[in-house]
Structures are given as C-alpha cells and as structure tokens.
XYZ file of C-alpha atoms in Angstrom:
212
model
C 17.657 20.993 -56.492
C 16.965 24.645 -58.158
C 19.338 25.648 -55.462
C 23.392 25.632 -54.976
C 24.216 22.807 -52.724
C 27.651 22.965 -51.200
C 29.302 21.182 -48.375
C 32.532 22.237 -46.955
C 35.065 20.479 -44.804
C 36.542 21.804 -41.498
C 39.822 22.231 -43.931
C 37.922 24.695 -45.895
C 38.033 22.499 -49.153
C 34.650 21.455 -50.716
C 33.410 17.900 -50.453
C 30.261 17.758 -52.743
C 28.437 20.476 -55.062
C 25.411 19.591 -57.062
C 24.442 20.691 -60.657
C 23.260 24.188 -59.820
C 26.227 24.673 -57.890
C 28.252 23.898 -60.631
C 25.904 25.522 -63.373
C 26.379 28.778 -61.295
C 30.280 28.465 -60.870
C 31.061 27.446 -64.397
C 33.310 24.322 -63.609
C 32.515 20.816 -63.346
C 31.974 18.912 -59.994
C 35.374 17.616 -60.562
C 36.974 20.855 -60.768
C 35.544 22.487 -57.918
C 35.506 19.795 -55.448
C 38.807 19.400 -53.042
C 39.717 23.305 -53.350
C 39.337 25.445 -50.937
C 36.229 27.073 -51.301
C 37.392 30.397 -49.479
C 40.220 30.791 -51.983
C 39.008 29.587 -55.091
C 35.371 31.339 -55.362
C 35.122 34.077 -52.189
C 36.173 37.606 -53.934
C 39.128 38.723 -51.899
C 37.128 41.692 -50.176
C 34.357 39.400 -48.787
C 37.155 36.372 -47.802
C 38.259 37.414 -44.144
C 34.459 38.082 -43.445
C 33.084 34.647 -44.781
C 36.494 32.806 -42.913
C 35.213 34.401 -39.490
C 31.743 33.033 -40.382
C 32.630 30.116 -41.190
C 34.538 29.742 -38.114
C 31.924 30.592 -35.704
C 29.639 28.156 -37.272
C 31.871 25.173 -36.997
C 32.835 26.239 -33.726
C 29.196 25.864 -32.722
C 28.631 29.729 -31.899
C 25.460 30.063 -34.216
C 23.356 26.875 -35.104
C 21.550 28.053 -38.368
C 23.497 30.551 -40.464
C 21.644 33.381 -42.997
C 23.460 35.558 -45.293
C 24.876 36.939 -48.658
C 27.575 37.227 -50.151
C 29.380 37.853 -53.995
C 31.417 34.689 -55.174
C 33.394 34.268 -58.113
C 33.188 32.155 -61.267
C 35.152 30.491 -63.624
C 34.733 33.419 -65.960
C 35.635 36.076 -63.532
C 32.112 36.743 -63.208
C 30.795 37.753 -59.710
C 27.241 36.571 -58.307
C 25.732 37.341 -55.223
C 24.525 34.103 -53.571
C 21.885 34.562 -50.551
C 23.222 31.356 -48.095
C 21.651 29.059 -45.432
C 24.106 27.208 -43.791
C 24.079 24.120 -41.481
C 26.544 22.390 -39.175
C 27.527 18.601 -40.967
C 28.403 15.908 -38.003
C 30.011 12.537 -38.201
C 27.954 9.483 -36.247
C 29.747 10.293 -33.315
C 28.413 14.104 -33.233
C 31.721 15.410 -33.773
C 31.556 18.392 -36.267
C 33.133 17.923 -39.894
C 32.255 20.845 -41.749
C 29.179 22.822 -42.731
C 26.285 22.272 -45.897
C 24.957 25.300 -47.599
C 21.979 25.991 -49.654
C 22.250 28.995 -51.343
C 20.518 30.842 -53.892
C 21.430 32.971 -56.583
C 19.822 36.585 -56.237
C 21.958 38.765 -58.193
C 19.500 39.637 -60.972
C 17.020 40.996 -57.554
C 19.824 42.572 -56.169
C 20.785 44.352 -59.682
C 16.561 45.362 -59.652
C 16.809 46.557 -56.281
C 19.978 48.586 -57.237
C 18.643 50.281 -60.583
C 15.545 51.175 -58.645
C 17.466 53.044 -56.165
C 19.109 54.706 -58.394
C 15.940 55.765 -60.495
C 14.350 56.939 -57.278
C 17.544 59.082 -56.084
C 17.354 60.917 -59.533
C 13.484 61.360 -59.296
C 13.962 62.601 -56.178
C 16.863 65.225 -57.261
C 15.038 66.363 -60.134
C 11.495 66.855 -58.026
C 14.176 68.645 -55.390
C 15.921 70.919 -57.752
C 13.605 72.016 -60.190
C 11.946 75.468 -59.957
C 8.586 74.120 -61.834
C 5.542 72.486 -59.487
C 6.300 68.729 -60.305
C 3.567 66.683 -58.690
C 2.688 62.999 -58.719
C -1.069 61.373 -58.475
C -3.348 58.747 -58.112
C -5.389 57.728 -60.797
C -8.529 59.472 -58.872
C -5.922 62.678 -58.927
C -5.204 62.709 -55.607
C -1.505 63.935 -54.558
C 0.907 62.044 -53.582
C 4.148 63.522 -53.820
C 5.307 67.109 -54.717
C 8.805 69.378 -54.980
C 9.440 72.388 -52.439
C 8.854 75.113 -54.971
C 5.259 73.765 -54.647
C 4.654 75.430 -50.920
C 5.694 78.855 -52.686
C 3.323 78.734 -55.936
C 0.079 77.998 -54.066
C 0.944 78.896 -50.393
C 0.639 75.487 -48.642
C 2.943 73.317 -46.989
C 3.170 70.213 -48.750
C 1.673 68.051 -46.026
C -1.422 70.245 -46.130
C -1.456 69.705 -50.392
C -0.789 65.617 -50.180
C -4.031 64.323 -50.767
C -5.680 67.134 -52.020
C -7.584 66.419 -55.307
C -5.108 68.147 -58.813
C -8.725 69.769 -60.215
C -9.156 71.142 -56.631
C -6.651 73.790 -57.695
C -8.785 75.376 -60.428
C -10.621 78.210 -60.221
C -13.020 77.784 -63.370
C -14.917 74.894 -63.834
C -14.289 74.381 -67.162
C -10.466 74.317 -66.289
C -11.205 71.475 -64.227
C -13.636 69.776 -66.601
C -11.391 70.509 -69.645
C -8.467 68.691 -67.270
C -10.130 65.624 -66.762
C -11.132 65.019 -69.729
C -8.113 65.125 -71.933
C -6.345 62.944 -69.219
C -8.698 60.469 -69.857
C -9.243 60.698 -73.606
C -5.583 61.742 -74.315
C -3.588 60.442 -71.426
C -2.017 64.069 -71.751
C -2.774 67.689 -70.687
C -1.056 70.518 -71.953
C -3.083 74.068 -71.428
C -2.914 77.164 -69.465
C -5.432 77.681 -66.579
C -6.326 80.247 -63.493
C -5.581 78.586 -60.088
C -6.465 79.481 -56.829
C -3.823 80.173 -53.869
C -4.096 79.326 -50.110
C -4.163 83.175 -49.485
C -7.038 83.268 -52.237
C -5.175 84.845 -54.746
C -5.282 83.590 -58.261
C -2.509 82.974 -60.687
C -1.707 81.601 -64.246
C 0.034 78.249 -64.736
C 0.744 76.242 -67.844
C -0.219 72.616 -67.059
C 1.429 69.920 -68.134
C 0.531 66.490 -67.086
C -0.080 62.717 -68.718
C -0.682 59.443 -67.475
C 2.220 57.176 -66.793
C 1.728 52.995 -66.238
C-alpha cells in the first residue's frame, strides 16, 4: 500500500507495519514491531495527546478516528503523518487494539507553512510601505492595494478594488504607453499625470511588471 499501515495492541506495542510504514520510520519490520508505539515514535509533546486518543478509541467512544500528528524516526527525523484509525476485534467482538492508515503529509504541510509565511511578509511590506503598492489581474483590474493608497488618489480601497490600473491616467497616451510596454516588456517604468477622486491631478513614477 502507498500508505503507512500500522496496527497497535490494547498494550500499546505494535503488532504489524507494512513497507511504507517501515520506509517512513527508518527501521525494519522487525525492529519496530513489539515496542510500544507511543514511546518509541510519538515526539514527547504530542504523546499524552495521542495516549488519550488512543484510549477513547479502544474504549469505543469514537468509531472512525481522523487526525495528524508528528512522529519520530530512526534518524531523529520528525514527519507529520495525517491518520485514519479503526477499532481491530477478535471473533468474539471483543476489542484488541486499533489499525491505522496514515499518510505522510509533511512536505504539504512544509508548502502550506512557507506560504504563510510569504503571505505574512507580503502583507507587512504592502502595510508598511509609504509607496502605492498594488496588485492586478492580467486585464489590470485591482485586486489588492496598501493604505497609503486611500491618501494618494482619495478613495477608500474598497471603492479602488476592481477599478481598471489605466483608469487612473489622465492622458491617453499615459494609458496607451502603459499597456503597451506591459505587454511587449512585461515591465513599466515612467512618470505619468493621474487623476484624484477630488479631480485633482498629480505626478507619480510608475513602476510595474508582470509576475507568473
């Protein structure tokens, strides 16, 4: 199976893993079955949690069992492991310990973590900076701004999201000029007039390119 298979006893100690199991703990079947699993591979922060789990289950409390959690490896390693577990039964019914299926999303949870981080910087630097940082569609519609953007052209930002980026100039060769390095260049870099919500007109040096 592309997925950790791992049954554990109502003594805590495991009674069969299968190759990705093993592959993903870094020990042969022999090494890892007849430990307890708790002990051997839960990281000591997660253990008390993952005991009271596994108590409930056996105790019949929840049927069918989702969650994560980090375990360790023979290395020293830790991988986070996202679990279904089931209640095992003897022929009489009688409960005798649980089988999980597990799989190993670490490498997701490590994408879902760096993009988090990426998007709390973007969204300090579009906070704190005292330049008009926008964001648009390919058609140059807005979709995101910073603050300082309400006092340059004299709109709140939910009245500029949307709006169309030549919109804000004034001379139509501004606007043609705009467009068409964008698309030749992927870049703009030029001074232009633009026109404010009060009708006012000001001087901004544009800077803008085309990201993927």
């Amino acid at each position: 199976a592309g997925v950790v298979i791992v049954a554990i006893g109502l003594d805590k100690k495991v009674k069969l893993i299968n190759r990705r199991g093993c592959e993903l703990l870094g020990l042969s079947a022999e090494e890892i079955v007849g430990r307890d699993w708790f002990e051997s591979f839960i990281p000591e922060n997660f253990r008390k949690e993952m005991l009271s789990r596994f108590a409930r289950c056996v105790n019949g409390e929840v049927s069918d069992d989702y969650y994560e959690n980090d375990i360790v490896t023979a290395g020293g390693g830790i991988r986070t492991v996202s679990w279904h577990s089931t209640l095992l039964r003897d022929p009489s019914g009688a409960v005798i310990g649980t089988l999980c299926s597990g799989e190993d999303i670490t490498e997701k949870r490590r994408a879902e973590e760096a993009l988090r981080i990426s998007e709390k910087k973007y969204r300090t630097i579009l906070e704190e900076s005292r330049d008009v940082i926008f964001v648009a569609t390919p058609d140059l519609r807005l979709m995101d701004l910073n603050p300082v953007a309400e006092e340059v052209f004299g709109y709140r930002l939910v009245e500029l999201i949307g709006k169309r980026l030549d919109w804000f100039f004034s001379e139509e060769p501004d606007r043609e000029r705009f467009k068409g390095d964008l698309r030749e260049n992927g870049e703009v870099k030029f001074e232009a007039r633009v026109r404010r919500k009060d009708c006012n007109e000001i001087y901004l040096f544009i800077s803008a390119r085309n990201v993927d």
